[in-house]
Amino acid sequence: MSAPAVRHAAFAELAAAGPVQRVTLFTGVPVWLITGYAEAREALTHPDVIKGKGGDGPHRGSVPADLAAAMDQHLLGADPPDHTRLRRLVSAAFTRRRIEELEPEIRLIVDGLLVL
């Protein structure tokens, strides 16, 4: 079976098992895996769910300190109020119109990656 086929089979198995599951990472650390759209939105917007810093994550023993520090400094890894501040700065670049303008190039990139 090809690598993409293996990935698709694994994703299908995860989806069939339910939208929220407890899994164990390759490092042996148990984590929650959320595959359902509604469940992911709920988790991402719930005030009690916070993001750990890169050095606190499940791969903390396998990520060099300088890389862990760099992983902490981006929009997706930030909690409010930093996330809110950063999102305000970049939101103009991600309007519906701008994304539609980028769609042809994005499709080319994705098509090239899917061939791999």
PDB file of C-alpha atoms in Angstrom:
ATOM      1  CA  MET A   1       0.000   0.000   0.000  1.00  0.00           C
ATOM      2  CA  SER A   2       1.327   3.474  -0.871  1.00  0.00           C
ATOM      3  CA  ALA A   3       2.050   6.068   1.824  1.00  0.00           C
ATOM      4  CA  PRO A   4      -1.015   8.164   0.882  1.00  0.00           C
ATOM      5  CA  ALA A   5      -3.201   5.055   0.981  1.00  0.00           C
ATOM      6  CA  VAL A   6      -1.854   4.172   4.423  1.00  0.00           C
ATOM      7  CA  ARG A   7      -2.593   7.719   5.661  1.00  0.00           C
ATOM      8  CA  HIS A   8      -6.118   7.649   4.222  1.00  0.00           C
ATOM      9  CA  ALA A   9      -6.796   4.265   5.828  1.00  0.00           C
ATOM     10  CA  ALA A  10      -5.507   5.529   9.180  1.00  0.00           C
ATOM     11  CA  PHE A  11      -7.643   8.686   8.956  1.00  0.00           C
ATOM     12  CA  ALA A  12     -10.711   6.638   8.033  1.00  0.00           C
ATOM     13  CA  GLU A  13     -10.120   4.363  11.023  1.00  0.00           C
ATOM     14  CA  LEU A  14      -9.800   7.363  13.336  1.00  0.00           C
ATOM     15  CA  ALA A  15     -12.956   8.979  11.957  1.00  0.00           C
ATOM     16  CA  ALA A  16     -14.922   5.741  12.347  1.00  0.00           C
ATOM     17  CA  ALA A  17     -13.861   5.466  15.993  1.00  0.00           C
ATOM     18  CA  GLY A  18     -15.432   8.822  16.875  1.00  0.00           C
ATOM     19  CA  PRO A  19     -14.675  12.545  16.849  1.00  0.00           C
ATOM     20  CA  VAL A  20     -12.764  12.650  20.155  1.00  0.00           C
ATOM     21  CA  GLN A  21     -10.319   9.933  21.176  1.00  0.00           C
ATOM     22  CA  ARG A  22      -7.482   9.309  23.567  1.00  0.00           C
ATOM     23  CA  VAL A  23      -4.377   8.180  21.631  1.00  0.00           C
ATOM     24  CA  THR A  24      -0.725   7.624  22.442  1.00  0.00           C
ATOM     25  CA  LEU A  25       1.940   9.493  20.487  1.00  0.00           C
ATOM     26  CA  PHE A  26       5.154   7.870  19.257  1.00  0.00           C
ATOM     27  CA  THR A  27       6.853   9.300  22.343  1.00  0.00           C
ATOM     28  CA  GLY A  28       4.523   7.299  24.585  1.00  0.00           C
ATOM     29  CA  VAL A  29       2.612  10.377  25.749  1.00  0.00           C
ATOM     30  CA  PRO A  30      -1.195  10.038  25.840  1.00  0.00           C
ATOM     31  CA  VAL A  31      -3.093  12.946  24.214  1.00  0.00           C
ATOM     32  CA  TRP A  32      -6.607  13.796  23.083  1.00  0.00           C
ATOM     33  CA  LEU A  33      -7.134  13.651  19.314  1.00  0.00           C
ATOM     34  CA  ILE A  34     -10.080  15.583  17.903  1.00  0.00           C
ATOM     35  CA  THR A  35     -11.137  14.737  14.347  1.00  0.00           C
ATOM     36  CA  GLY A  36     -14.699  16.091  14.321  1.00  0.00           C
ATOM     37  CA  TYR A  37     -15.314  19.603  12.986  1.00  0.00           C
ATOM     38  CA  ALA A  38     -17.867  20.628  15.625  1.00  0.00           C
ATOM     39  CA  GLU A  39     -15.771  19.144  18.410  1.00  0.00           C
ATOM     40  CA  ALA A  40     -12.627  20.886  17.151  1.00  0.00           C
ATOM     41  CA  ARG A  41     -14.430  24.242  17.009  1.00  0.00           C
ATOM     42  CA  GLU A  42     -15.737  23.727  20.517  1.00  0.00           C
ATOM     43  CA  ALA A  43     -12.279  22.847  21.855  1.00  0.00           C
ATOM     44  CA  LEU A  44     -10.620  25.752  20.043  1.00  0.00           C
ATOM     45  CA  THR A  45     -13.098  28.286  21.414  1.00  0.00           C
ATOM     46  CA  HIS A  46     -13.616  26.900  24.922  1.00  0.00           C
ATOM     47  CA  PRO A  47     -12.102  29.261  27.509  1.00  0.00           C
ATOM     48  CA  ASP A  48     -10.855  26.385  29.692  1.00  0.00           C
ATOM     49  CA  VAL A  49      -8.779  24.890  26.879  1.00  0.00           C
ATOM     50  CA  ILE A  50      -5.380  26.542  26.669  1.00  0.00           C
ATOM     51  CA  LYS A  51      -2.340  25.847  24.568  1.00  0.00           C
ATOM     52  CA  GLY A  52       0.821  24.726  26.285  1.00  0.00           C
ATOM     53  CA  LYS A  53       4.137  26.223  25.330  1.00  0.00           C
ATOM     54  CA  GLY A  54       6.340  24.220  22.921  1.00  0.00           C
ATOM     55  CA  GLY A  55       8.542  23.081  25.773  1.00  0.00           C
ATOM     56  CA  ASP A  56       5.486  21.799  27.674  1.00  0.00           C
ATOM     57  CA  GLY A  57       4.016  19.686  24.888  1.00  0.00           C
ATOM     58  CA  PRO A  58       3.948  15.946  24.372  1.00  0.00           C
ATOM     59  CA  HIS A  59       7.224  16.022  22.430  1.00  0.00           C
ATOM     60  CA  ARG A  60       9.124  18.011  25.052  1.00  0.00           C
ATOM     61  CA  GLY A  61      11.862  15.408  25.338  1.00  0.00           C
ATOM     62  CA  SER A  62      12.458  15.179  21.594  1.00  0.00           C
ATOM     63  CA  VAL A  63      12.463  18.868  20.572  1.00  0.00           C
ATOM     64  CA  PRO A  64      15.620  21.001  21.022  1.00  0.00           C
ATOM     65  CA  ALA A  65      15.116  23.979  23.334  1.00  0.00           C
ATOM     66  CA  ASP A  66      15.707  26.578  20.590  1.00  0.00           C
ATOM     67  CA  LEU A  67      13.084  24.941  18.360  1.00  0.00           C
ATOM     68  CA  ALA A  68      10.599  24.699  21.243  1.00  0.00           C
ATOM     69  CA  ALA A  69      11.100  28.414  21.953  1.00  0.00           C
ATOM     70  CA  ALA A  70      10.499  29.291  18.279  1.00  0.00           C
ATOM     71  CA  MET A  71       7.328  27.179  18.234  1.00  0.00           C
ATOM     72  CA  ASP A  72       5.916  29.320  21.060  1.00  0.00           C
ATOM     73  CA  GLN A  73       6.063  32.524  19.044  1.00  0.00           C
ATOM     74  CA  HIS A  74       3.259  32.294  16.493  1.00  0.00           C
ATOM     75  CA  LEU A  75      -0.441  33.007  16.195  1.00  0.00           C
ATOM     76  CA  LEU A  76      -1.672  29.419  16.409  1.00  0.00           C
ATOM     77  CA  GLY A  77       0.284  28.766  19.585  1.00  0.00           C
ATOM     78  CA  ALA A  78      -0.879  31.899  21.375  1.00  0.00           C
ATOM     79  CA  ASP A  79      -3.671  32.351  23.896  1.00  0.00           C
ATOM     80  CA  PRO A  80      -5.541  35.607  24.446  1.00  0.00           C
ATOM     81  CA  PRO A  81      -4.624  38.390  24.720  1.00  0.00           C
ATOM     82  CA  ASP A  82      -1.563  37.693  22.511  1.00  0.00           C
ATOM     83  CA  HIS A  83      -3.626  35.656  20.032  1.00  0.00           C
ATOM     84  CA  THR A  84      -6.179  38.459  19.755  1.00  0.00           C
ATOM     85  CA  ARG A  85      -3.466  41.056  19.143  1.00  0.00           C
ATOM     86  CA  LEU A  86      -1.710  38.939  16.498  1.00  0.00           C
ATOM     87  CA  ARG A  87      -4.976  37.985  14.784  1.00  0.00           C
ATOM     88  CA  ARG A  88      -5.931  41.650  14.504  1.00  0.00           C
ATOM     89  CA  LEU A  89      -2.595  42.351  12.803  1.00  0.00           C
ATOM     90  CA  VAL A  90      -2.969  39.671  10.106  1.00  0.00           C
ATOM     91  CA  SER A  91      -6.731  39.515   9.573  1.00  0.00           C
ATOM     92  CA  ALA A  92      -6.675  41.918   6.594  1.00  0.00           C
ATOM     93  CA  ALA A  93      -4.428  39.482   4.717  1.00  0.00           C
ATOM     94  CA  PHE A  94      -6.980  36.678   5.092  1.00  0.00           C
ATOM     95  CA  THR A  95     -10.174  38.232   3.778  1.00  0.00           C
ATOM     96  CA  ARG A  96     -12.447  36.072   1.624  1.00  0.00           C
ATOM     97  CA  ARG A  97     -11.457  38.102  -1.451  1.00  0.00           C
ATOM     98  CA  ARG A  98      -7.723  37.654  -0.795  1.00  0.00           C
ATOM     99  CA  ILE A  99      -8.053  33.914  -0.229  1.00  0.00           C
ATOM    100  CA  GLU A 100     -10.065  33.587  -3.455  1.00  0.00           C
ATOM    101  CA  GLU A 101      -7.258  35.419  -5.285  1.00  0.00           C
ATOM    102  CA  LEU A 102      -4.736  32.953  -3.842  1.00  0.00           C
ATOM    103  CA  GLU A 103      -6.821  29.863  -4.617  1.00  0.00           C
ATOM    104  CA  PRO A 104      -5.247  29.011  -8.008  1.00  0.00           C
ATOM    105  CA  GLU A 105      -1.736  29.067  -6.562  1.00  0.00           C
ATOM    106  CA  ILE A 106      -2.832  27.127  -3.483  1.00  0.00           C
ATOM    107  CA  ARG A 107      -4.436  24.472  -5.714  1.00  0.00           C
ATOM    108  CA  LEU A 108      -1.197  24.110  -7.700  1.00  0.00           C
ATOM    109  CA  ILE A 109       0.799  23.619  -4.519  1.00  0.00           C
ATOM    110  CA  VAL A 110      -1.676  21.126  -3.073  1.00  0.00           C
ATOM    111  CA  ASP A 111      -1.903  19.180  -6.333  1.00  0.00           C
ATOM    112  CA  GLY A 112       1.880  18.927  -6.399  1.00  0.00           C
ATOM    113  CA  LEU A 113       1.978  17.697  -2.810  1.00  0.00           C
ATOM    114  CA  LEU A 114      -0.789  15.146  -3.381  1.00  0.00           C
ATOM    115  CA  VAL A 115       1.219  13.567  -6.208  1.00  0.00           C
ATOM    116  CA  LEU A 116       4.003  12.780  -3.724  1.00  0.00           C
TER     117      LEU A 116
END
